[in-house]
XYZ file of C-alpha atoms in Angstrom:
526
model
C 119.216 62.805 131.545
C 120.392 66.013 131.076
C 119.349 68.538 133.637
C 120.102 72.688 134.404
C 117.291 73.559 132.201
C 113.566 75.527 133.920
C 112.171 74.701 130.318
C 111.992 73.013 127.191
C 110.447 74.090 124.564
C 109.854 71.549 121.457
C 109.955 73.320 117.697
C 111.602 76.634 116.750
C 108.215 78.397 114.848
C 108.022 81.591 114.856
C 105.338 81.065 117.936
C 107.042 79.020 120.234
C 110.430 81.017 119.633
C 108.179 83.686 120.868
C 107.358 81.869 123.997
C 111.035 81.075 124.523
C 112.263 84.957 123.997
C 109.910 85.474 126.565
C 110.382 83.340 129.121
C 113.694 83.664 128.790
C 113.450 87.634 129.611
C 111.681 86.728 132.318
C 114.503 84.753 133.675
C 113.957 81.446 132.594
C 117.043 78.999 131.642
C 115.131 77.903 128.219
C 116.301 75.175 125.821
C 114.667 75.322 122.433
C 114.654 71.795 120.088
C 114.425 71.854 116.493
C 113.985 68.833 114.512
C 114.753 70.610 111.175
C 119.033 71.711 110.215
C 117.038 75.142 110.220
C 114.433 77.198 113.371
C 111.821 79.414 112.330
C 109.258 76.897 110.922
C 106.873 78.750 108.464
C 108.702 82.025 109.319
C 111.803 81.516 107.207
C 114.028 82.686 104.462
C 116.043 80.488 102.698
C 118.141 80.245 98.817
C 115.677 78.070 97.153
C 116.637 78.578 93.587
C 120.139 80.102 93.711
C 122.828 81.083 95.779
C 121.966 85.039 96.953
C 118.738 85.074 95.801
C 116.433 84.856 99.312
C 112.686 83.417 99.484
C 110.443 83.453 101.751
C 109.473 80.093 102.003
C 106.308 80.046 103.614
C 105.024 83.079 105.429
C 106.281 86.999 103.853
C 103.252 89.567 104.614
C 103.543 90.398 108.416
C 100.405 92.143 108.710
C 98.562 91.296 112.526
C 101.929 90.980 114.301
C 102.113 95.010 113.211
C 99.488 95.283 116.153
C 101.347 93.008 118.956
C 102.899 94.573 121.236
C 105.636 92.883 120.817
C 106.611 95.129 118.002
C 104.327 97.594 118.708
C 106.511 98.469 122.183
C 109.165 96.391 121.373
C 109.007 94.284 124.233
C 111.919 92.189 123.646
C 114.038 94.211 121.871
C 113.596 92.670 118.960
C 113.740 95.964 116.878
C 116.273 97.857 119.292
C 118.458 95.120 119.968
C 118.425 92.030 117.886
C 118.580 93.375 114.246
C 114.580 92.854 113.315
C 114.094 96.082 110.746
C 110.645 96.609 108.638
C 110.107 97.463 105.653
C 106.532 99.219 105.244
C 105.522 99.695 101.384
C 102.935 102.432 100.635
C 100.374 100.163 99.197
C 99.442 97.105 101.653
C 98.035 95.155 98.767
C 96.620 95.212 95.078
C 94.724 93.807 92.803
C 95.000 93.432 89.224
C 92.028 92.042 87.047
C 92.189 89.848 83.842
C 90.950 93.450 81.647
C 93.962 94.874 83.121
C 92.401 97.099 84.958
C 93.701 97.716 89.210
C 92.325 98.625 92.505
C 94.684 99.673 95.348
C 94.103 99.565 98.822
C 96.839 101.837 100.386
C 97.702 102.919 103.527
C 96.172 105.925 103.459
C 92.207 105.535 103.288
C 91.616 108.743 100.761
C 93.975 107.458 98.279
C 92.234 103.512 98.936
C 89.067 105.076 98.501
C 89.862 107.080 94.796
C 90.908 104.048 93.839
C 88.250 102.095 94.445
C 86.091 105.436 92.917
C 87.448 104.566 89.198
C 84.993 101.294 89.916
C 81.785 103.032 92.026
C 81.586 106.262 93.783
C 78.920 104.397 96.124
C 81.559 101.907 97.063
C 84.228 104.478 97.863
C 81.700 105.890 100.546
C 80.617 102.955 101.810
C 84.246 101.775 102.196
C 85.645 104.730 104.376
C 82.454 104.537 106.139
C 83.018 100.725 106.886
C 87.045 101.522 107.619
C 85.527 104.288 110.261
C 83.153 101.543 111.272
C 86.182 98.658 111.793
C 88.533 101.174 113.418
C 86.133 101.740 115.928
C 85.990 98.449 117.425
C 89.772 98.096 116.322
C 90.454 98.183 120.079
C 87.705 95.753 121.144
C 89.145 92.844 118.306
C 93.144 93.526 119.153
C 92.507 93.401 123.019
C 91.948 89.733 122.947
C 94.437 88.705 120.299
C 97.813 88.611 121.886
C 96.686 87.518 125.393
C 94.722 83.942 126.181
C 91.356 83.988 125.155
C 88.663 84.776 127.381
C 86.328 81.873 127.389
C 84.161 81.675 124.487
C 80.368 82.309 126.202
C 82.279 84.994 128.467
C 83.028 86.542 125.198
C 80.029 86.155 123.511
C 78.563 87.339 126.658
C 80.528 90.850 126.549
C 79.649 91.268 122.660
C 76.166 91.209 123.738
C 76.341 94.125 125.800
C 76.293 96.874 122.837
C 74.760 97.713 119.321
C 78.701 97.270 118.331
C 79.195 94.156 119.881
C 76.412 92.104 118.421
C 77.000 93.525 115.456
C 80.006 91.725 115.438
C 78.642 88.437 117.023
C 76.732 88.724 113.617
C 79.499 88.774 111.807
C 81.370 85.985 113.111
C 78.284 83.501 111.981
C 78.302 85.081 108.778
C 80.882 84.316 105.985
C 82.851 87.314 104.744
C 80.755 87.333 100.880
C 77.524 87.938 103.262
C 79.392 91.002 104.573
C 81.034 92.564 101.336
C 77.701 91.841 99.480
C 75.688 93.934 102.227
C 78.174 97.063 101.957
C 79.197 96.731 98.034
C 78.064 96.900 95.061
C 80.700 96.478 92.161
C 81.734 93.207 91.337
C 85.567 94.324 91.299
C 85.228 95.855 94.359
C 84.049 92.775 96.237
C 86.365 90.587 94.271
C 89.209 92.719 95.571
C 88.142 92.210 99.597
C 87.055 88.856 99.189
C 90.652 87.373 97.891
C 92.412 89.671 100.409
C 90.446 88.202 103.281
C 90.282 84.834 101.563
C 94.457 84.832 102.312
C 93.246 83.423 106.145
C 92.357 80.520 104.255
C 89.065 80.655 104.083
C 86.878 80.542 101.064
C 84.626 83.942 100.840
C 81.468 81.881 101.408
C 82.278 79.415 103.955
C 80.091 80.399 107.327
C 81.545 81.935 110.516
C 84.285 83.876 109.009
C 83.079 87.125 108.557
C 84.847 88.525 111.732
C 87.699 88.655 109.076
C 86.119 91.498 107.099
C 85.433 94.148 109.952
C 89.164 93.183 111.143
C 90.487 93.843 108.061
C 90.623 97.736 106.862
C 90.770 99.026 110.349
C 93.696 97.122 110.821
C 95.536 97.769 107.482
C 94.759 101.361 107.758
C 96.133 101.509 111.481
C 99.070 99.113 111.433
C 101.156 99.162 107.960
C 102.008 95.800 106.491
C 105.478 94.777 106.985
C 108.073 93.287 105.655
C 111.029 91.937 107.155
C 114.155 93.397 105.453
C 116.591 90.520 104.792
C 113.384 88.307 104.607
C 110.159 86.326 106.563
C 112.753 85.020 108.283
C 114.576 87.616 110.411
C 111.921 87.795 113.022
C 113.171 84.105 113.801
C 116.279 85.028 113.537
C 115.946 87.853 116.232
C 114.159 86.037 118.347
C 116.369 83.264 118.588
C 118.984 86.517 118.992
C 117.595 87.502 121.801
C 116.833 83.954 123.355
C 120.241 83.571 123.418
C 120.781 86.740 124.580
C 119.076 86.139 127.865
C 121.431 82.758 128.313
C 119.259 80.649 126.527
C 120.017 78.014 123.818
C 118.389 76.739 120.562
C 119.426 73.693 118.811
C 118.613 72.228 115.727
C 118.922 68.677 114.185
C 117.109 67.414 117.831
C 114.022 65.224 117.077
C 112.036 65.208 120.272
C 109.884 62.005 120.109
C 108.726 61.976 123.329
C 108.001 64.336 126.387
C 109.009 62.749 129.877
C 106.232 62.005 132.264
C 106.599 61.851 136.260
C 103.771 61.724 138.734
C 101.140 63.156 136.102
C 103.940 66.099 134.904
C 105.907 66.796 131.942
C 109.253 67.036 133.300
C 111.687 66.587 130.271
C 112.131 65.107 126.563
C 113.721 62.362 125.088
C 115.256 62.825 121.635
C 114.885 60.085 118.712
C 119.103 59.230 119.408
C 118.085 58.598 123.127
C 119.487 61.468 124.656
C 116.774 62.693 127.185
C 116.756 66.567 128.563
C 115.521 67.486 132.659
C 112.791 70.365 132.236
C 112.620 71.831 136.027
C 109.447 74.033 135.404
C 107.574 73.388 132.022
C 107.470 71.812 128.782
C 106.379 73.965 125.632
C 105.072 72.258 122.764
C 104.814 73.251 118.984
C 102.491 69.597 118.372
C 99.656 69.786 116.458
C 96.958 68.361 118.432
C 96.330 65.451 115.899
C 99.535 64.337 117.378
C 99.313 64.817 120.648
C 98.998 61.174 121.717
C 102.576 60.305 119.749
C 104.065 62.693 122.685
C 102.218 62.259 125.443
C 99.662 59.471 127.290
C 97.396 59.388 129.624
C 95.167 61.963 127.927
C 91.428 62.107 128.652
C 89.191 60.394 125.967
C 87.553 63.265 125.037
C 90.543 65.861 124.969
C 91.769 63.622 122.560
C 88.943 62.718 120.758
C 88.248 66.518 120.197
C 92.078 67.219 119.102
C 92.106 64.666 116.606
C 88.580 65.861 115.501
C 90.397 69.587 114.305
C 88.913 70.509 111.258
C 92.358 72.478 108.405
C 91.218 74.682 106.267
C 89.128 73.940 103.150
C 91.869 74.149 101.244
C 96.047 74.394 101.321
C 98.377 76.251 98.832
C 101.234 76.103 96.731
C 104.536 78.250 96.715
C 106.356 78.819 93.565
C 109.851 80.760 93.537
C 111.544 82.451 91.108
C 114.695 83.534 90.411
C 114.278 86.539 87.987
C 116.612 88.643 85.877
C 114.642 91.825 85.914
C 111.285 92.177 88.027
C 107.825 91.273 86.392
C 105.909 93.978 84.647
C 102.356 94.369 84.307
C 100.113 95.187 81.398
C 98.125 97.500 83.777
C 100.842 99.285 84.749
C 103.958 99.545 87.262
C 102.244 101.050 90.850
C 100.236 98.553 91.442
C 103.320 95.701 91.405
C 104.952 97.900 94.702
C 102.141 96.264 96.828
C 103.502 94.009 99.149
C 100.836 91.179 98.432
C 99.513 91.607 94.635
C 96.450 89.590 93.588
C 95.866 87.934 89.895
C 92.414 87.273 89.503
C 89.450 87.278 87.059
C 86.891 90.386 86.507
C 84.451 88.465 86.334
C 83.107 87.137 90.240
C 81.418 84.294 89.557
C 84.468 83.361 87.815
C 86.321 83.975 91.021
C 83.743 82.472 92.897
C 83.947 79.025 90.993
C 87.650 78.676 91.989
C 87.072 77.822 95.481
C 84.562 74.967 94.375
C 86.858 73.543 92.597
C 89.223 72.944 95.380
C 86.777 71.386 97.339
C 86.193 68.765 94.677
C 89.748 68.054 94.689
C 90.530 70.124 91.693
C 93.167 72.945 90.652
C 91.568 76.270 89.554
C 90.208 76.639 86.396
C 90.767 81.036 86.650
C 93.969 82.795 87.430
C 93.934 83.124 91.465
C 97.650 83.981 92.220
C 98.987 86.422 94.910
C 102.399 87.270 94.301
C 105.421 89.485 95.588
C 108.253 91.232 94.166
C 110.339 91.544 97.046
C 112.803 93.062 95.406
C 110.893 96.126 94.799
C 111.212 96.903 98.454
C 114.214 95.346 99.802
C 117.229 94.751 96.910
C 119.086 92.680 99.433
C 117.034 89.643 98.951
C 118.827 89.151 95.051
C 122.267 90.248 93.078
C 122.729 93.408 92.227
C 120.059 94.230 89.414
C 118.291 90.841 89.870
C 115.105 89.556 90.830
C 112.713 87.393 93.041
C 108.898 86.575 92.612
C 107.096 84.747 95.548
C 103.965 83.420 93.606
C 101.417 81.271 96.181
C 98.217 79.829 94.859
C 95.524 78.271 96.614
C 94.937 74.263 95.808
C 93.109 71.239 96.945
C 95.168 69.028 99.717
C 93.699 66.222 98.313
C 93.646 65.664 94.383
C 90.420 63.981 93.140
C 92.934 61.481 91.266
C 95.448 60.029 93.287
C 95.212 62.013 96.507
C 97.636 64.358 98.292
C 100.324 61.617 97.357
C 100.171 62.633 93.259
C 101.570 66.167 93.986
C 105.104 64.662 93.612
C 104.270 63.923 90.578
C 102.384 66.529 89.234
C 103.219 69.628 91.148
C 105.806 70.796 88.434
C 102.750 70.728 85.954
C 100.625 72.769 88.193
C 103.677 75.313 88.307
C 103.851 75.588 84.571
C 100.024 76.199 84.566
C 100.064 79.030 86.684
C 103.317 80.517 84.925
C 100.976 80.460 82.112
C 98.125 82.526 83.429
C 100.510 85.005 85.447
C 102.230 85.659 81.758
C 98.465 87.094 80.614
C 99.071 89.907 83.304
C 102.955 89.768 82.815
C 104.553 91.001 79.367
C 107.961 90.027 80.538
C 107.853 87.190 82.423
C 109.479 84.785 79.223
C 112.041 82.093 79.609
C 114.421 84.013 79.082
C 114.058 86.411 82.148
C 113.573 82.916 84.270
C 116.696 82.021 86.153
C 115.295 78.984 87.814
C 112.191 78.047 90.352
C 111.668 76.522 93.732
C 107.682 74.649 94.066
C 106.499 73.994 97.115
C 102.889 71.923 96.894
C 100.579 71.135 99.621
C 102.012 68.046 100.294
C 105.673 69.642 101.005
C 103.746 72.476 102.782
C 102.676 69.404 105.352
C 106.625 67.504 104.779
C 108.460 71.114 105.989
C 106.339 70.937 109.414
C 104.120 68.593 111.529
C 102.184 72.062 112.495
C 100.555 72.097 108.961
C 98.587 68.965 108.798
C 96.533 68.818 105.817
C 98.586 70.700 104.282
C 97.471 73.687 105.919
C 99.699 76.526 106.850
C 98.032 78.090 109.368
C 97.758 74.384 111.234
C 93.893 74.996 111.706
C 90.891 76.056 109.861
C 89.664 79.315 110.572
C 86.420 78.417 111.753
C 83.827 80.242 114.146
C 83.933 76.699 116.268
C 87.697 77.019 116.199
C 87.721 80.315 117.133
C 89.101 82.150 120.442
C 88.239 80.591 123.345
C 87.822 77.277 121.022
C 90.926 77.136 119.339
C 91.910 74.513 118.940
C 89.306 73.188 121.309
C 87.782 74.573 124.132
C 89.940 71.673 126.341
C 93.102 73.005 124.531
C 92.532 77.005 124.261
C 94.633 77.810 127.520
C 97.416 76.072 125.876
C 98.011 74.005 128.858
C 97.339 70.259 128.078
C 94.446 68.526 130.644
C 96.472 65.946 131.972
C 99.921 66.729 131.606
C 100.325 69.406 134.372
C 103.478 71.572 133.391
C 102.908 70.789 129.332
C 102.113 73.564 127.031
C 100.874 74.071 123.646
C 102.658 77.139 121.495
C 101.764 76.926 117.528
C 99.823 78.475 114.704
C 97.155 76.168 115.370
C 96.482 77.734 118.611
C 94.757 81.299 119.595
C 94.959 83.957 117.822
C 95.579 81.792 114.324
C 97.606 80.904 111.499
C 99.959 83.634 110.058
C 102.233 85.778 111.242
C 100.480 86.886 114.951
C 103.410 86.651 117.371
C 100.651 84.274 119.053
C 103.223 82.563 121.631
C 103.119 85.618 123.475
C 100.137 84.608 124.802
C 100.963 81.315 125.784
C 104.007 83.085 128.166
C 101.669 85.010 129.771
C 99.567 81.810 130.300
C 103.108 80.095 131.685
C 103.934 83.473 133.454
C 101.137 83.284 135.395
C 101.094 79.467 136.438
C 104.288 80.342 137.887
C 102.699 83.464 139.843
C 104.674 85.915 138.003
C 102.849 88.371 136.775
C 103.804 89.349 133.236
C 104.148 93.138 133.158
C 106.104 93.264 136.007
C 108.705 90.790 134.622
C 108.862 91.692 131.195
C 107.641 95.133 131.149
C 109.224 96.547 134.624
């Protein structure tokens, strides 16, 4: 067994490289595993389609990391030292209707809110009153995001101290259609909010995810949406930079199957060749809990029988990549394509509506429901020299009604060519000939690229009021240290604060930090 190591850390996500840059600053001799040739998980930028054109494979939007600090104070360096440079477009995201008409939330609220006018004055007011409303209790939401969670009736507990506070409790058992429907009136208007949120993937009427709403335009309107210049998948990149940095090491190709037990502890890994590693303080795990038991043993019944019990979302997604001789253009004009997340959807919401019932029956959409990005419109460096890319993702069913997840290998190119066809009807250029090549990603390789998104679900667990702070995962499991296995740790988008790009691992070092009586301002801030 290899020893010199004061922990191991299993996976190279985004959220467990997080953990690692932070221990690591705070002294720690880390050693990071990666069972893929490549780290970063869902946080990455590879050439899909053709050499120098860049894709983001998975995650691109970095929206609620904008608000760790982390970035916000740079606590690693990550922006100062280790090469991580944003890219903040004027308009955060877009819509663009089948009538070819747009609506364009902005940074700025006045501009959001004439845009939003063209549709219904009423709207426009109740919209900057709502973003006054959200920015308000901005502070209250972000406070608990990039720390552990307080425990769940502690929070609930707090939120029912104040007018503001139940008022959200409210809207965390309602879903976020209740919400928009109670402040807005136009249909395009509501469509517009409800796909935007929906991109947490959650369906606009499922229950207990209305908190996602009142997060929504304070944050937007506070912290700009980034993007990554280079691509998704330079904030892995600097964090591994600055792992190493502070004399740590990351390796890739290393299959952990197993984490070492001693005396009820987790005190090292052993690799699928055999080659074991000594962990002197902790392990760090980026395992789903469905798969906890394949690690580790001994668990409690009911830990386990809760983890495996994990509901992912309603619904997964497909990626679709193109390599592009010029940039798409849209039949409702130019501005709206420099959003950094643009949505294709129907006019009409009961149209839009209808989409998510069809995934829960197992079937594709029968309306357009694309969000795409042009990169390229922000950050040339990601194609040749006059060239293109197009990130296109589209919700879809895990599960096909015929044949299962197991029939996307065979008709996931189909699927592709479907929704080439409906982005063409809000795309006059988008022909063959302007096509380079494509890169598809369905659910099924969504689950194949990492063990974190089982059921084909990106953000590794539904977003779900009983999987929610102080519950996520599971209450047992939401102080990321595993019952059982003293010295193991959980670190994943499955875990509090959620799926996306969060910078959640932070939390889970303070969590280590302070098992090992450090306190965490004074070693990483002092």
């Amino acid at each position: 067994m290899t020893s010199g190591y004061d922990t191991i850390v299993v996976g190279a996500g985004h959220n467990s490289l997080t953990t690692a840059a932070y221990l690591a600053k705070a002294g720690e001799n880390i050693l990071v595993l990666e069972k893929n040739p490549w780290i970063g998980g869902g946080v990455v930028t590879h050439e899909l389609t053709e050499p120098g054109f860049l894709h983001d494979r998975h995650s691109t939007a970095h929206v609620f990391i904008q608000g760790n600090p982390m970035i916000t104070q740079d606590e690693l360096g990550l922006i100062s030292d280790f090469g991580l440079k944003y890219i903040y477009p004027d308009i955060s995201f877009a819509t663009i209707f089948d009538d070819h008409t747009s609506l364009i939330t902005y940074q700025d609220v006045d501009r959001t809110c004439k845009s939003i006018a063209q549709f219904s004055e009423k709207d426009a007011d109740s919209y900057r009153k709502f973003t006054e409303m959200s920015k308000r209790i901005l502070p209250l939401l972000t406070s608990s995001l990039y720390v552990p969670p307080a425990p769940q009736g502690t929070f609930f507990a707090m939120l029912d101290q104040s007018p503001e506070g139940r008022d959200i409790m409210a809207a965390m058992q309602k879903s976020v259609y209740d919400l928009v429907t109670e402040w807005f009136e136009h249909e395009k208007v509501i469509i517009h909010l409800l796909k935007f949120t929906s991109e947490a993937l959650a369906a606009p009427e499922e229950k207990g995810t209305g908190i996602t709403l009142y997060l929504m335009p304070g944050f937007v309107h506070t912290y700009p949406c980034g993007l990554p210049e280079g691509g998704s998948g330079e904030l892995s990149n600097a964090l591994v930079r600055c792992i190493e940095h502070h004399g740590g090491t990351v390796k890739t190709d290393q299959n952990v199957v197993k984490i070492i037990q001693e005396g009820g502890k987790a005190v090292g890994v052993r690799l699928e060749s055999g080659e074991e590693f000594k962990a002197k303080n902790a392990v760090v795990g980026s395992i789903h809990p469905h798969l906890l038991d394949q690690y580790v043993s001994g668990l409690d019944d009911r830990v386990m029988k809760n983890a495996k019990g994990i509901q992912p979302a309603s619904f997964s997604a497909m990626n679709t990549h193109y390599a592009l001789n010029e940039a798409p253009l849209f039949h409702a004009g130019q501005e709206a394509a420099q959003a950094l997340l643009l949505e294709l959807v129907p006019s009409n919401l009961d149209d839009f509506r209808r989409t998510f019932d069809n995934y829960r029956y197992g079937m594709t959409a029968d309306a357009t429901s694309i969000v795409a990005a042009i990169h390229t419109n922000h950050d040339p460096s990601r194609a040749p020299l006059d060239k293109a890319t197009l990130y296109m993702y589209s919700f879809m069913p895990f599960a096909l009604k015929d044949g299962g997840s197991a029939m996307w290998d065979e008709v996931k190119e189909k699927v592709a060519d479907k929704l080439l066809t409906d982005f063409r009807k809000y795309s006059y250029n988008m022909t063959s000939d302007n096509i380079i090549s494509r890169y598809v990603d369905s659910p099924l390789d969504m689950l194949r690229s990492s063990d974190s998104f089982q059921g084909g679900d990106v953000h590794g667990t539904g977003p779900f009021l009983h999987q929610f702070g102080g519950h996520r995962p599971t209450p047992e499991l939401s102080q990321f240290a595993v019952p059982g296995v003293e010295n193991f740790y959980l670190a994943g988008p499955f875990m509090h604060p959620g799926g996306g790009v969060f910078g959640g691992g932070r939390a889970t070092a303070i969590k280590i930090l302070d098992d090992f009586g450090k306190d965490f301002d004074d070693v990483i801030l002092g």
